Every structure is written in C-alpha cells, then in structure tokens.
Coordinates of C-alpha atoms and ligand atoms in Angstrom, one line a residue:
Chain A
M1 CA -3.9 18.7 8.1
T2 CA -3.5 17.2 11.9
H3 CA -4.2 13.5 12.7
P4 CA -4.0 12.1 16.4
T5 CA -0.4 11.0 16.7
D6 CA 0.6 7.7 18.0
P7 CA 3.5 7.2 19.8
L8 CA 6.5 5.0 18.1
M9 CA 8.9 2.7 18.7
R10 CA 12.9 3.5 18.2
W11 CA 13.2 1.5 14.6
D12 CA 16.2 -0.6 16.2
D13 CA 13.8 -1.4 19.4
V14 CA 11.4 -2.8 16.8
L15 CA 13.8 -4.7 15.3
A16 CA 15.1 -6.1 18.4
G17 CA 12.2 -7.1 20.3
F18 CA 9.5 -8.2 17.2
D19 CA 9.7 -10.0 13.8
P20 CA 7.6 -8.3 11.0
V21 CA 4.7 -10.6 9.2
L22 CA 4.0 -8.7 6.1
G23 CA 1.1 -9.3 3.4
L24 CA 0.7 -7.4 0.6
E25 CA -2.6 -6.7 -1.3
V26 CA -2.3 -5.3 -4.8
H27 CA -5.4 -4.3 -6.9
V28 CA -4.2 -3.7 -10.6
E29 CA -7.2 -1.8 -12.8
L30 CA -7.1 -3.2 -16.4
G31 CA -6.1 -1.1 -19.2
T32 CA -9.5 -2.7 -21.1
Q33 CA -11.6 0.0 -23.7
T34 CA -15.0 -1.2 -21.5
K35 CA -16.1 -2.4 -17.9
M36 CA -15.8 -6.0 -16.6
F37 CA -19.5 -6.7 -17.2
C38 CA -20.7 -4.0 -19.5
G39 CA -20.1 -2.0 -22.6
C40 CA -19.0 1.4 -20.7
R41 CA -15.8 3.0 -21.3
T42 CA -13.3 3.0 -18.4
E43 CA -11.3 6.3 -19.6
F44 CA -9.8 8.1 -16.6
G45 CA -11.0 11.5 -15.9
A46 CA -14.2 11.7 -17.3
A47 CA -17.4 13.8 -16.6
P48 CA -18.8 12.2 -13.4
N49 CA -21.5 9.4 -14.4
T50 CA -21.1 9.6 -18.0
Q51 CA -19.7 6.1 -18.4
T52 CA -22.5 4.2 -16.3
C53 CA -25.4 2.1 -18.1
P54 CA -28.2 -0.2 -16.3
T55 CA -25.7 -2.7 -15.5
C56 CA -22.9 -0.9 -14.0
L57 CA -25.8 1.4 -12.1
A58 CA -27.3 -2.1 -10.8
L59 CA -30.8 -1.2 -12.2
P60 CA -33.1 -3.7 -12.0
G61 CA -33.2 -6.3 -14.8
A62 CA -30.0 -5.6 -16.1
L63 CA -27.2 -8.9 -16.5
P64 CA -23.7 -8.5 -16.3
V65 CA -21.7 -10.3 -19.2
V66 CA -18.1 -11.0 -18.7
N67 CA -15.2 -8.9 -20.9
A68 CA -13.2 -11.7 -22.5
V69 CA -9.9 -9.6 -22.8
A70 CA -10.1 -9.0 -18.9
V71 CA -9.9 -13.0 -18.5
E72 CA -7.1 -13.0 -20.7
S73 CA -5.5 -10.5 -18.8
A74 CA -5.8 -12.4 -15.6
V75 CA -4.6 -15.9 -16.8
R76 CA -1.6 -13.8 -18.9
L77 CA -0.5 -12.1 -15.2
G78 CA -1.6 -15.4 -13.5
L79 CA 1.2 -17.2 -15.7
A80 CA 4.0 -14.6 -15.4
L81 CA 3.4 -14.5 -11.5
N82 CA 4.1 -18.7 -11.9
C83 CA 0.7 -19.3 -10.9
S84 CA -1.4 -22.8 -11.8
I85 CA -4.7 -21.3 -13.9
A86 CA -7.7 -22.7 -12.6
S87 CA -9.5 -25.2 -15.1
W88 CA -12.5 -24.0 -13.9
C89 CA -14.0 -21.2 -11.3
R90 CA -16.6 -19.1 -10.9
F91 CA -17.3 -15.3 -9.9
A92 CA -18.8 -14.6 -6.3
R93 CA -21.1 -12.0 -4.7
K94 CA -19.5 -10.5 -1.8
N95 CA -22.3 -9.0 0.0
Y96 CA -21.9 -5.3 2.2
F97 CA -23.3 -1.9 1.8
Y98 CA -21.5 1.3 1.1
P99 CA -22.9 4.2 -1.2
D100 CA -20.0 3.8 -3.9
M101 CA -21.2 0.1 -5.0
P102 CA -24.4 0.4 -6.6
K103 CA -25.6 -3.2 -6.3
N104 CA -25.0 -3.7 -2.5
Y105 CA -22.7 -6.6 -3.4
Q106 CA -19.1 -6.6 -5.2
V107 CA -18.8 -9.2 -8.0
S108 CA -15.3 -11.3 -6.8
Q109 CA -14.0 -14.5 -6.7
Y110 CA -13.9 -16.1 -3.5
D111 CA -12.7 -19.7 -2.8
E112 CA -11.9 -20.1 -6.7
P113 CA -9.5 -17.6 -7.7
I114 CA -8.8 -17.8 -11.6
A115 CA -4.9 -18.1 -10.8
Y116 CA -3.3 -19.3 -7.7
G117 CA 0.0 -21.0 -5.8
G118 CA 2.6 -18.8 -7.8
W119 CA 6.1 -16.4 -6.9
L120 CA 7.7 -13.8 -8.0
D121 CA 11.5 -12.9 -7.5
V122 CA 12.4 -9.3 -6.2
E123 CA 15.5 -7.8 -5.6
V124 CA 16.4 -5.6 -2.5
P125 CA 18.7 -3.6 -1.7
T126 CA 20.9 -4.6 1.6
P127 CA 24.0 -3.3 2.8
D128 CA 25.9 -6.0 1.0
G129 CA 24.4 -5.4 -2.2
P130 CA 21.1 -6.6 -4.0
R131 CA 19.7 -9.8 -2.6
I132 CA 17.2 -11.7 -4.2
H133 CA 14.0 -12.7 -2.3
R134 CA 11.5 -15.0 -3.5
I135 CA 7.7 -13.7 -2.6
E136 CA 5.2 -16.4 -2.6
I137 CA 2.0 -15.4 -4.5
E138 CA -1.4 -17.0 -2.7
R139 CA -3.7 -16.1 -5.3
A140 CA -4.9 -13.7 -8.1
H141 CA -8.5 -12.9 -8.7
M142 CA -11.1 -11.1 -11.3
E143 CA -13.2 -8.6 -9.3
E144 CA -15.1 -5.0 -10.2
D145 CA -13.6 -1.8 -9.1
T146 CA -16.3 0.7 -6.8
G147 CA -17.3 4.0 -7.6
K148 CA -15.5 7.2 -6.2
S149 CA -16.8 9.2 -3.4
S150 CA -16.2 12.6 -2.2
H151 CA -17.6 13.8 0.7
V152 CA -18.5 17.3 1.7
G153 CA -18.9 19.2 5.1
G154 CA -16.9 18.7 8.1
E155 CA -13.1 18.5 7.6
T156 CA -11.8 19.4 4.1
G157 CA -12.8 16.0 2.1
R158 CA -12.7 13.4 4.9
I159 CA -15.7 11.0 5.4
Q160 CA -14.8 11.7 9.4
G161 CA -17.6 14.4 10.2
A162 CA -18.6 14.6 6.6
E163 CA -22.6 15.9 6.5
Y164 CA -22.9 14.1 3.0
S165 CA -21.1 12.3 0.2
L166 CA -21.2 12.7 -3.6
V167 CA -21.0 9.4 -5.8
D168 CA -19.7 9.4 -9.5
Y169 CA -19.8 5.8 -10.9
N170 CA -17.7 6.0 -13.6
R171 CA -15.1 3.7 -11.8
A172 CA -17.7 1.2 -10.7
G173 CA -17.3 -2.0 -12.7
I174 CA -13.8 -1.7 -14.3
P175 CA -12.1 -4.6 -14.0
L176 CA -9.5 -5.6 -11.3
I177 CA -7.0 -8.0 -10.8
E178 CA -6.4 -8.5 -7.1
V179 CA -2.6 -10.2 -6.2
V180 CA -2.1 -11.3 -2.7
T181 CA 0.7 -12.6 -1.2
K182 CA 1.5 -15.3 1.5
P183 CA 2.3 -14.0 4.5
I184 CA 6.2 -12.5 4.3
E185 CA 8.0 -13.6 7.4
G186 CA 11.8 -13.8 8.7
I187 CA 12.8 -10.5 6.8
G188 CA 13.5 -8.4 10.1
A189 CA 14.4 -4.8 8.6
L190 CA 14.1 -5.7 5.0
A191 CA 10.2 -5.6 5.4
P192 CA 9.9 -2.0 3.8
E193 CA 12.2 -2.2 1.3
L194 CA 10.9 -6.0 0.0
A195 CA 7.1 -4.3 0.3
R196 CA 8.4 -1.4 -2.2
A197 CA 10.2 -3.7 -4.1
F198 CA 7.6 -6.2 -4.4
V199 CA 5.0 -3.8 -5.6
G200 CA 7.4 -2.2 -8.0
E201 CA 8.2 -5.2 -9.6
L202 CA 4.8 -6.8 -9.8
R203 CA 4.0 -2.9 -11.5
A204 CA 6.9 -3.4 -14.0
L205 CA 5.0 -6.8 -14.9
V206 CA 1.6 -5.5 -15.6
V207 CA 3.3 -2.9 -17.6
A208 CA 5.7 -5.4 -19.5
L209 CA 2.1 -7.4 -20.2
G210 CA 0.4 -4.2 -21.4
I211 CA -2.7 -5.2 -19.3
S212 CA -2.6 -1.8 -17.0
D213 CA -0.9 1.7 -17.5
A214 CA -0.3 0.7 -13.6
H215 CA -0.2 4.8 -12.6
M216 CA -0.3 4.7 -8.8
H217 CA -0.8 8.3 -8.4
Q218 CA -4.4 7.5 -10.6
G219 CA -5.4 4.5 -8.6
S220 CA -4.9 2.3 -11.4
L221 CA -2.5 0.4 -9.4
R222 CA -3.5 0.2 -5.3
C223 CA -1.9 -1.5 -2.3
D224 CA -3.2 -2.5 0.8
V225 CA -0.4 -3.5 3.5
N226 CA -1.3 -6.1 6.0
L227 CA 0.9 -6.1 8.8
S228 CA 1.3 -7.6 12.2
L229 CA 4.2 -8.1 14.6
R230 CA 5.3 -11.3 16.9
R231 CA 7.7 -11.1 19.7
T232 CA 10.8 -12.5 18.7
R233 CA 10.9 -15.2 21.2
V234 CA 7.3 -16.0 21.4
D235 CA 5.3 -18.5 19.3
E236 CA 2.4 -16.8 18.5
L237 CA 1.1 -14.6 15.9
G238 CA 0.3 -10.9 16.6
T239 CA -3.1 -9.3 15.3
R240 CA -2.6 -7.3 11.9
S241 CA -3.9 -4.3 10.9
E242 CA -4.8 -3.6 7.1
T243 CA -3.8 -0.4 5.9
K244 CA -5.4 0.8 2.2
N245 CA -4.4 2.2 -0.7
V246 CA -1.3 3.1 -0.5
N247 CA -0.4 4.7 -3.4
S248 CA 3.1 5.5 -4.5
L249 CA 6.1 2.8 -4.0
R250 CA 7.9 5.2 -1.7
S251 CA 4.7 5.1 0.7
V252 CA 4.6 1.5 1.1
A253 CA 8.0 1.3 2.3
R254 CA 7.1 4.1 4.6
A255 CA 4.0 2.9 5.7
V256 CA 5.1 -0.5 6.6
R257 CA 8.0 1.3 8.6
Y258 CA 5.5 3.1 10.5
E259 CA 3.2 0.8 11.5
M260 CA 6.0 -1.7 12.7
Q261 CA 6.9 1.5 14.8
R262 CA 3.4 2.0 15.6
Q263 CA 2.5 -1.6 16.8
G264 CA 5.8 -2.0 18.6
A265 CA 5.0 1.0 20.8
L266 CA 1.8 0.0 21.4
L267 CA 2.6 -3.7 22.1
E268 CA 5.9 -2.6 24.6
A269 CA 3.4 -0.5 26.6
G270 CA 1.2 -3.9 27.4
G271 CA -1.3 -2.5 24.9
R272 CA -3.0 -4.9 22.1
V273 CA -3.0 -4.2 18.3
V274 CA -6.9 -3.5 17.0
Q275 CA -7.8 -5.6 13.5
E276 CA -8.6 -3.0 12.0
T277 CA -8.6 -0.9 8.6
R278 CA -6.1 2.0 8.9
H279 CA -6.0 4.7 6.1
W280 CA -2.7 5.8 5.1
H281 CA -1.9 9.4 4.9
E282 CA 0.4 10.8 2.4
D283 CA 0.9 14.3 3.6
T284 CA 1.8 13.6 7.1
G285 CA 3.3 9.8 6.7
V286 CA 0.8 8.3 9.3
T287 CA -1.6 5.8 9.1
T288 CA -5.3 6.2 11.3
S289 CA -7.9 4.0 12.5
G290 CA -10.5 3.5 10.0
R291 CA -13.6 1.2 10.4
S292 CA -13.0 -1.3 12.9
K293 CA -12.9 -5.3 12.0
E294 CA -13.7 -6.6 15.8
Q295 CA -17.0 -8.0 14.4
A296 CA -15.6 -10.3 12.0
E297 CA -16.3 -9.4 8.2
D298 CA -19.7 -11.0 7.3
Y299 CA -19.4 -11.1 3.7
R300 CA -21.7 -14.2 2.8
Y301 CA -19.7 -14.8 -0.4
F302 CA -21.9 -17.0 -2.8
P303 CA -21.8 -18.1 -6.5
E304 CA -22.3 -15.0 -8.7
P305 CA -25.8 -16.7 -10.5
D306 CA -26.0 -14.1 -13.1
L307 CA -22.6 -15.4 -14.4
V308 CA -21.6 -19.0 -15.6
P309 CA -18.4 -20.4 -14.9
V310 CA -14.9 -19.8 -16.2
A311 CA -12.8 -22.6 -17.6
P312 CA -9.9 -21.6 -19.7
D313 CA -9.3 -24.3 -22.3
A314 CA -6.1 -25.8 -21.4
A315 CA -4.5 -25.3 -25.1
W316 CA -5.2 -21.8 -24.8
V317 CA -3.3 -21.1 -21.5
E318 CA -0.4 -23.0 -23.3
E319 CA -0.8 -20.3 -26.0
L320 CA -0.9 -17.4 -23.6
R321 CA 1.7 -18.6 -22.0
S322 CA 4.3 -19.2 -24.7
A323 CA 3.7 -15.6 -25.6
L324 CA 4.4 -14.0 -22.8
P325 CA 6.6 -11.1 -23.3
E326 CA 10.1 -11.2 -21.8
M327 CA 10.0 -10.7 -17.8
P328 CA 11.3 -7.5 -16.2
A329 CA 14.2 -8.9 -14.7
D330 CA 15.2 -10.9 -17.6
R331 CA 14.9 -7.6 -19.7
R332 CA 17.0 -5.7 -17.2
R333 CA 19.6 -7.7 -17.0
R334 CA 19.9 -7.8 -20.5
L335 CA 20.1 -4.4 -20.9
Q336 CA 22.5 -4.1 -18.3
A337 CA 24.8 -6.5 -20.2
D338 CA 24.2 -4.2 -23.4
W339 CA 24.9 -1.2 -22.4
G340 CA 27.7 -2.3 -20.2
V341 CA 27.0 -0.5 -17.1
S342 CA 27.5 -1.1 -13.4
D343 CA 25.1 -2.6 -11.2
L344 CA 25.3 0.9 -9.6
E345 CA 24.8 3.4 -12.5
M346 CA 21.6 0.2 -13.4
T347 CA 20.3 1.5 -10.1
A348 CA 20.2 4.7 -10.6
V349 CA 18.5 4.2 -14.3
L350 CA 16.0 2.2 -12.3
N351 CA 15.8 4.6 -10.1
A352 CA 15.0 7.3 -12.3
D353 CA 12.4 5.5 -14.0
A354 CA 14.5 6.1 -17.4
L355 CA 14.7 2.5 -18.5
A356 CA 12.6 2.7 -21.0
V357 CA 13.1 5.7 -22.6
I358 CA 16.8 5.0 -22.5
E359 CA 16.1 1.8 -24.5
A360 CA 13.7 3.4 -27.0
T361 CA 16.2 6.1 -27.7
I362 CA 18.8 3.3 -28.3
A363 CA 16.4 1.6 -30.6
D364 CA 16.0 5.1 -32.5
G365 CA 19.8 4.9 -33.3
A366 CA 21.4 6.5 -30.6
D367 CA 24.4 5.7 -28.9
P368 CA 23.7 3.7 -25.6
A369 CA 26.4 6.1 -23.4
A370 CA 25.1 9.4 -25.2
A371 CA 21.5 8.4 -24.7
R372 CA 21.9 7.7 -20.8
K373 CA 23.8 10.8 -20.5
W374 CA 20.8 12.7 -21.8
W375 CA 18.0 11.1 -19.9
M376 CA 20.0 11.0 -17.0
G377 CA 21.7 14.1 -16.9
E378 CA 19.9 17.3 -18.6
L379 CA 16.5 15.6 -19.0
A380 CA 16.4 14.3 -15.5
R381 CA 17.4 17.4 -14.2
L382 CA 14.3 19.3 -16.6
A383 CA 11.8 16.3 -15.1
N384 CA 13.0 17.3 -11.8
E385 CA 12.9 21.0 -12.1
R386 CA 9.1 20.6 -13.5
D387 CA 8.2 18.0 -11.1
V388 CA 7.1 15.4 -14.0
E389 CA 8.3 11.9 -14.6
L390 CA 10.8 11.5 -17.4
G391 CA 8.0 10.4 -19.9
Q392 CA 5.8 13.0 -19.5
L393 CA 8.2 15.6 -19.8
G394 CA 7.3 16.2 -23.3
I395 CA 10.3 15.3 -25.6
F396 CA 10.4 11.7 -27.2
P397 CA 12.9 9.3 -27.3
A398 CA 13.1 9.8 -30.9
D399 CA 13.6 13.6 -30.5
V400 CA 16.2 12.7 -27.7
A401 CA 17.8 9.9 -30.6
R402 CA 17.7 12.7 -33.1
V403 CA 19.5 15.5 -31.2
I404 CA 22.3 13.0 -30.3
A405 CA 22.6 12.4 -34.0
L406 CA 23.1 15.8 -34.9
V407 CA 25.8 16.2 -32.2
E408 CA 27.8 13.2 -33.2
A409 CA 27.6 14.9 -37.1
G410 CA 29.0 18.0 -35.7
T411 CA 25.9 20.1 -36.8
L412 CA 25.2 20.9 -33.5
T413 CA 27.6 21.9 -30.4
D414 CA 26.3 20.4 -26.8
T415 CA 25.3 24.1 -26.0
M416 CA 23.2 24.0 -29.4
A417 CA 22.0 20.8 -28.5
R418 CA 20.5 22.0 -24.9
A419 CA 18.9 24.7 -26.8
V420 CA 17.3 22.6 -29.1
V421 CA 16.1 20.4 -26.3
D422 CA 14.8 23.7 -24.8
G423 CA 12.9 24.2 -27.9
V424 CA 11.1 21.1 -28.4
L425 CA 9.7 20.9 -24.7
A426 CA 8.7 24.5 -25.7
G427 CA 6.5 23.1 -28.4
E428 CA 8.5 24.3 -31.4
G429 CA 8.3 21.4 -33.0
S430 CA 11.1 18.4 -33.8
P431 CA 14.5 19.0 -32.9
D432 CA 15.0 19.9 -36.8
D433 CA 12.1 22.5 -36.6
V434 CA 14.0 23.7 -33.6
V435 CA 17.6 23.8 -35.4
T436 CA 15.8 25.8 -38.7
G437 CA 13.6 27.9 -36.8
R438 CA 16.2 29.2 -34.0
G439 CA 19.2 29.5 -36.9
L440 CA 21.1 27.1 -34.8
Q441 CA 23.8 24.9 -36.5
V442 CA 27.6 25.0 -36.7
V443 CA 28.4 27.0 -39.5
G444 CA 30.3 23.4 -40.9
D445 CA 30.9 24.2 -44.6
D446 CA 34.3 26.0 -45.2
V447 CA 33.5 28.2 -48.2
S448 CA 31.3 30.5 -45.8
L449 CA 33.5 30.4 -43.2
L450 CA 36.3 31.3 -45.6
A451 CA 34.3 34.4 -47.0
A452 CA 33.6 35.2 -42.9
I453 CA 37.6 35.0 -42.2
D454 CA 38.3 37.0 -45.5
E455 CA 36.0 39.7 -44.2
A456 CA 37.9 39.5 -40.5
V457 CA 41.0 39.6 -42.2
A458 CA 40.7 42.7 -44.4
A459 CA 39.1 44.7 -41.5
N460 CA 42.1 44.0 -38.9
P461 CA 45.2 44.4 -41.3
D462 CA 47.3 45.1 -38.2
V463 CA 46.7 42.1 -36.4
V464 CA 47.4 39.9 -39.5
E465 CA 50.8 41.8 -39.6
K466 CA 51.2 40.7 -35.6
I467 CA 50.4 37.0 -36.8
R468 CA 52.7 36.9 -39.9
A469 CA 55.0 38.3 -37.5
G470 CA 54.9 35.3 -35.1
K471 CA 52.7 36.3 -32.5
V472 CA 50.2 33.9 -32.7
T473 CA 48.0 34.4 -29.9
A474 CA 46.7 37.4 -31.9
A475 CA 44.7 34.9 -34.2
G476 CA 42.0 35.4 -31.3
V477 CA 41.1 38.6 -32.4
I478 CA 40.1 37.2 -36.1
V479 CA 38.6 34.4 -34.4
G480 CA 36.3 36.1 -32.6
A481 CA 35.8 38.7 -35.4
V482 CA 34.4 35.3 -37.4
M483 CA 32.5 33.8 -34.6
K484 CA 30.7 37.3 -34.2
A485 CA 30.0 37.0 -38.0
T486 CA 28.5 34.0 -37.7
R487 CA 26.4 34.5 -34.4
G488 CA 28.5 31.9 -32.5
Q489 CA 27.5 29.2 -34.8
A490 CA 31.2 28.2 -36.2
D491 CA 33.3 25.9 -35.1
A492 CA 36.2 27.8 -33.4
A493 CA 38.9 25.4 -34.0
R494 CA 38.4 24.9 -37.8
V495 CA 38.1 28.7 -38.0
R496 CA 41.5 29.0 -36.5
E497 CA 42.5 26.1 -38.9
L498 CA 41.7 28.0 -41.9
L499 CA 43.0 31.1 -40.7
M500 CA 46.4 29.7 -40.0
A501 CA 46.4 27.9 -43.4
K502 CA 45.2 31.0 -45.5
L503 CA 48.1 33.3 -43.6
G504 CA 50.5 30.5 -44.1
V505 CA 51.6 30.5 -40.7
Chain B
M1 CA -34.2 -28.3 16.8
P2 CA -34.8 -25.5 14.9
A3 CA -32.7 -24.8 11.5
I4 CA -32.3 -21.0 12.7
T5 CA -31.9 -19.4 16.1
P6 CA -33.1 -16.1 17.1
E7 CA -29.5 -14.8 17.4
E8 CA -28.7 -15.6 13.7
V9 CA -31.9 -14.0 12.6
A10 CA -31.2 -10.8 14.5
H11 CA -27.6 -10.8 12.8
L12 CA -29.2 -11.3 9.2
A13 CA -31.0 -8.3 9.8
V14 CA -28.1 -6.4 11.1
L15 CA -26.7 -7.3 7.9
A16 CA -29.4 -6.6 5.7
R17 CA -30.0 -3.2 7.4
L18 CA -33.4 -4.0 8.7
D19 CA -34.3 -2.1 11.7
L20 CA -36.8 -5.0 13.3
P21 CA -38.7 -5.1 16.4
A22 CA -38.2 -8.3 18.6
E23 CA -41.6 -9.9 18.0
H24 CA -41.2 -9.3 14.1
L25 CA -37.6 -11.1 14.2
A26 CA -39.5 -13.8 16.2
R27 CA -42.0 -14.2 13.5
L28 CA -39.7 -14.3 10.7
R29 CA -37.5 -16.9 12.4
A30 CA -40.4 -19.2 12.4
E31 CA -41.2 -18.3 8.9
L32 CA -37.4 -18.9 7.9
D33 CA -37.4 -22.4 9.5
I34 CA -39.9 -23.6 7.6
I35 CA -38.0 -22.5 4.5
L36 CA -35.1 -24.2 5.8
E37 CA -36.3 -27.2 6.5
S38 CA -38.3 -27.4 3.1
V39 CA -35.0 -26.9 1.4
A40 CA -33.2 -29.4 3.9
T41 CA -35.1 -32.4 2.2
V42 CA -33.1 -32.0 -0.9
S43 CA -30.3 -32.8 0.7
E44 CA -32.1 -36.2 1.5
V45 CA -32.2 -37.2 -2.0
A46 CA -28.7 -35.3 -3.4
A47 CA -26.2 -38.0 -2.2
D48 CA -22.5 -37.4 -2.0
D49 CA -22.0 -38.3 -5.7
I50 CA -24.1 -35.8 -6.7
P51 CA -22.1 -32.3 -6.5
P52 CA -23.7 -29.0 -5.6
T53 CA -25.0 -27.2 -8.3
S54 CA -24.9 -23.2 -8.7
H55 CA -25.9 -23.0 -12.2
P56 CA -28.4 -24.9 -13.6
L57 CA -27.1 -24.4 -17.4
P58 CA -24.2 -26.5 -18.4
L59 CA -22.5 -23.4 -19.6
T60 CA -19.2 -22.2 -19.2
N61 CA -17.1 -19.4 -20.9
V62 CA -19.7 -16.9 -22.0
F63 CA -17.8 -13.6 -22.9
R64 CA -18.6 -10.4 -24.4
A65 CA -15.6 -8.9 -26.7
D66 CA -13.6 -5.6 -25.1
V67 CA -16.1 -3.5 -27.7
V68 CA -17.5 -0.1 -26.5
Q69 CA -21.0 0.3 -26.3
P70 CA -23.2 3.3 -25.8
S71 CA -23.4 4.8 -21.9
L72 CA -26.6 6.7 -20.3
T73 CA -26.1 10.2 -20.1
A74 CA -25.5 11.8 -17.0
E75 CA -29.3 13.2 -16.7
Q76 CA -30.3 10.0 -17.8
A77 CA -28.2 7.7 -15.3
L78 CA -29.3 10.4 -12.1
S79 CA -32.9 10.8 -13.3
A80 CA -34.0 8.2 -10.7
A81 CA -31.3 9.5 -7.8
P82 CA -33.5 10.9 -4.6
A83 CA -31.0 13.6 -4.5
T84 CA -28.2 14.7 -6.7
E85 CA -25.3 17.5 -6.5
S86 CA -22.5 18.4 -9.3
G87 CA -23.3 15.9 -11.6
R88 CA -23.2 13.1 -9.0
F89 CA -25.5 10.9 -6.8
R90 CA -25.8 12.6 -3.3
V91 CA -25.9 9.9 -0.2
P92 CA -26.5 10.5 3.1
R93 CA -23.7 10.6 5.8
I94 CA -21.7 7.4 5.6
L95 CA -19.9 7.0 9.0
D96 CA -21.6 7.8 12.3
D97 CA -20.3 10.3 14.3
E98 CA -18.4 8.1 16.9
S99 CA -15.9 7.2 13.7
Ligands
LIG601 ZN1 -22.1 -0.3 -17.7

C-alpha cells in the first residue's frame, strides 16, 4: 500500500534544531468478564454482534450499571502508578457522532478522573548504560470502548474512499482505562526509546496486576502518541500531532522518530504543523493525516445523569494498596540477583519476552542456568522460526523443567532432549509421553548394556584379540556395535568403561 | 442581552448534525433564549453555599458484580437496523470524499 510520502529531516538535524515534547495516551482494555455498564461478555474474536444487549446498543430505555471489578481495576492501576485516588468522581458524556458509538456519546470521565497525579519510573537504554527516567502521570480515567468498523469499497480496508462501512458492536462498552502522561520534555534523542519504554513498563504493570492481557496486537493495549517540536532557542510551544493506535512497542518508538523527522522538515521549510489526528501505518512505517482538529473539538461534556458518582472508600483503597503485587521493576531486580546474570543478559531475556517463562520453569524445579539456556536458545530459535511469541510456542514451563530434569538425571542426552521438545511441540503429549512414544532413553542400566556388549564381543573375536594385545583404539568397533544394537541410546562412555572392565584391559 | 447568539445556535446545529434553514435557526434562537432565561432564575436562588448538583439522589457506588448476563442474538441485535451485511450493521460512508 502506498501513502503520500512527507519529506523527512535527517535525525541529527532534528536533534540539533529542535526539542521534542512528547505526550502518551495509553488505552488499557480490561480483562473483566463483562462490559463496563452491562453484563455482555467481552470475549475477543466472537462472531459479530453476538455480545450485545439493549444497554451497549443504546436501545431506548436501557440503563447502565457500573462493573465493580472495572472500578477496582482502575483504583489498583492508579495506585500502582503512584496516583492519588479521587474520593468522589463522576462519569461524563463525551458527545460526538461516529457509527462505532451507538449512543452518539461515549461514557468517560472528564475533569474528575478516578486517579490523578502519579508517576512511573522507566529504564531507557543509553550509550552510557541504562538510565532511569521518571514519567509523570497526569491522570488515569475509566471509559468504555467503541465498536469496530470495517470499510468496504475503495482502497482495501481504508476509510478513505470507502463506499460504506460495517459495524460490529461486540467491543462497544468493554471497560477501558486511559492513562495520560504529562508532557515529557528535555529528552531529545531519547524520545523514541523513552516512549517505547513507558508503554512497555505500563504493559508489564498491567500484566502484574492481572487486570488485562495487554495484547497490543489484539488491541487490548493501544497507544496514541502526541508529539510536537519546539525550536531549541525559541521559547514557544509547537503545534502537536496526535498519532492514533500505535499497536506495538517497536512502532511506538518508530512513530515518535517519524513524527520528529516529519515535523522538523515541515518547520524547516517554513511550513506549520497542523493540529490533527494522524494514522500510523505499520507496513510502511509512516503516518498520514486523519481528520483535522482545526475546529476545536467540542464534545460538550456533562455529568452522566444515568450513573451515580463513584466514591472509593478510603479504607478500601488502602486495602487495595496493601495487596498490590510486586512491581515489575522490583521483580526484575530480584530475579536478576537470584539468577546471577549480567545487565546485558537480563536485557536479552527481557527483549525476548522470556522473563515469565524462565521464572516459571525455575519454579518447576529447573536450574536457573539451564532454564535460561533452553528458553533463550533452542526455544527462542523455534519461536522465531514459527514467528510466535515464546509463551505461544506450545510448550509449558513445566514441560521444559521436566526435560531439564531428565537430562540432569542422565536419562536423556542433549540430542534426545531436543527430540523430546520437538515431540511436545508436535502434540505428542508430555515429555514423558514423548520419551515412551519415541523410545527415547539413554539405556542406562548396566545389565542390558552388558548383554549387548557380550553379543558384540562374541561377534567380533578378532577385534577383541587386538584390544587385548594393546590396540585400545580398536575398542571403537565394539562400542559402535553396541550403540547400533541399542539404537544410539546407550551412553558410549559407559559402554567403553564396561567393555574395558570385561576384557580386563 | 440575549442568552444565546445566532452563531451559537448555528454551531449547536452543526454539532447535532441538524441541517436547519436560516429562518428556522432564528426561531430556535428565540425559543432557546426563553428557556435559558427561565433556567437562569435558578441561579438567583442558588447562592454560593449551594453546590451544583448533577444527581438528584444522594447515592454513590451503585455497582454490578462482574457476572455474565445473556446477550441478544445477532439476529435480535440487527433486527431494527436499516441495513445489515455479514452479521454487521451497514452504515453509509463515514468520511466525505475530500478526506
Ligand atoms: Zn451489553
């Protein structure tokens, strides 16, 4: 797909002439069983319009009721982001017309967010090693998701030039928490990586809290990137663009960098940045103009009359605070110390998204080094080959721990262990099922080995003579015969030992 | 001084997606003016010590347990739609040609 290409400024020139001002808005789709204001299911991928009811379709007379778990999740996320929790707040109607919103307003929160004024520390890689940067959080508020439209006619799947659109309201009304940062300034070249690090850390936090699966590719965590440039020596804020729905960590960094270069080129050429929504195109790595916000938005927010205020009880908030799980940064530090790995190795583990599986494998009894070796080596290779995440590979940490245990017990050689993993991935059952099914096992007991050795000795009297005469290298023939007889499953070193003992050499 | 200007009425009409001729807008402006003036009498009574109220009932924290309730079938959900296709609501083009 082609897009009109904007001229871009060289990265170094952008940094020399401008300071970026970055703002991030992240929508977290909660993993509740039901929607924000009705009892409809929230399952991803259900047949279109099978998870709707009069409330989320906005049929006349239907009334919303707030999902208690959604409120609890919002308070917990607010606390984890070091926010203050409002003692009293209301929902508000955000009025606008769009077909994916059946009510013609979205129930959101306006000037009374449930959580406000917090921070999140994130770690950014710099040439001088990792650096901790504190991102200030403006607010976190509750709202509902919209439906999903697909566009028909015109260029494939695009809203521009489409003849008409089709709407599925299964997603309409699913609870969202929108986290908004304060403007992030004075970060220059770090802007792209800082944006990525923030979204990554927020995702880890949401997963640790267990409030969302946070799958960016399924849209359960979505990021809008607000970016403006200001001339380094002029004290005036630039106009910002808002790039919508940037749906992978890598894209967050790419979108920031792209917008910095696009706006730099535009400003340098004497143009002006238009305040507008832009769309990120994953395939081509560019943003294109969406609807312009030149006419200031006029959402005519007003308090939602159908919902009474939410007033989190102070004691309940403290109870939730004291029950917060270990924060992801603390967990990483603890695990790194436990495993005794370097910063570099830890970064590799994090980049491979292997922290959780390695931790679980160790919890199932595996040695930390062995667990890391398997997940970062053979399994990472297989996941990469199949283009899936480690967690989706189809082998559980418990299976990997079992394979490691079998290797340590001497039941499997490394080669056999890889075959067992192949078997598990091929759906042949647990590691033990594969061992039995494929007949994979080091023939460890000396009795059966001795029988095989006896046979080989009887079949090769001339070789035995040579060995007895001192030509020890000839033993390879007997060992080879035993290995053949045991289909390669004997431990060759043990066979040699037993053979030498038998021949008294 | 009128409580609402012709420009404000025209702007509201745009926001509400109402295509109103000029004489209609003028009549609406006069009517809205009367409504706003009537409502404004409330502020004469409500002194600074009376906080604005959005909800008439002194209730907070009305919640629902996160328990699944039956949804409509897709057929039921789509039954009142002017047009449908592939189990979805079919709606006219969303963006105008120039965008
Ligand atoms: Zn519903």
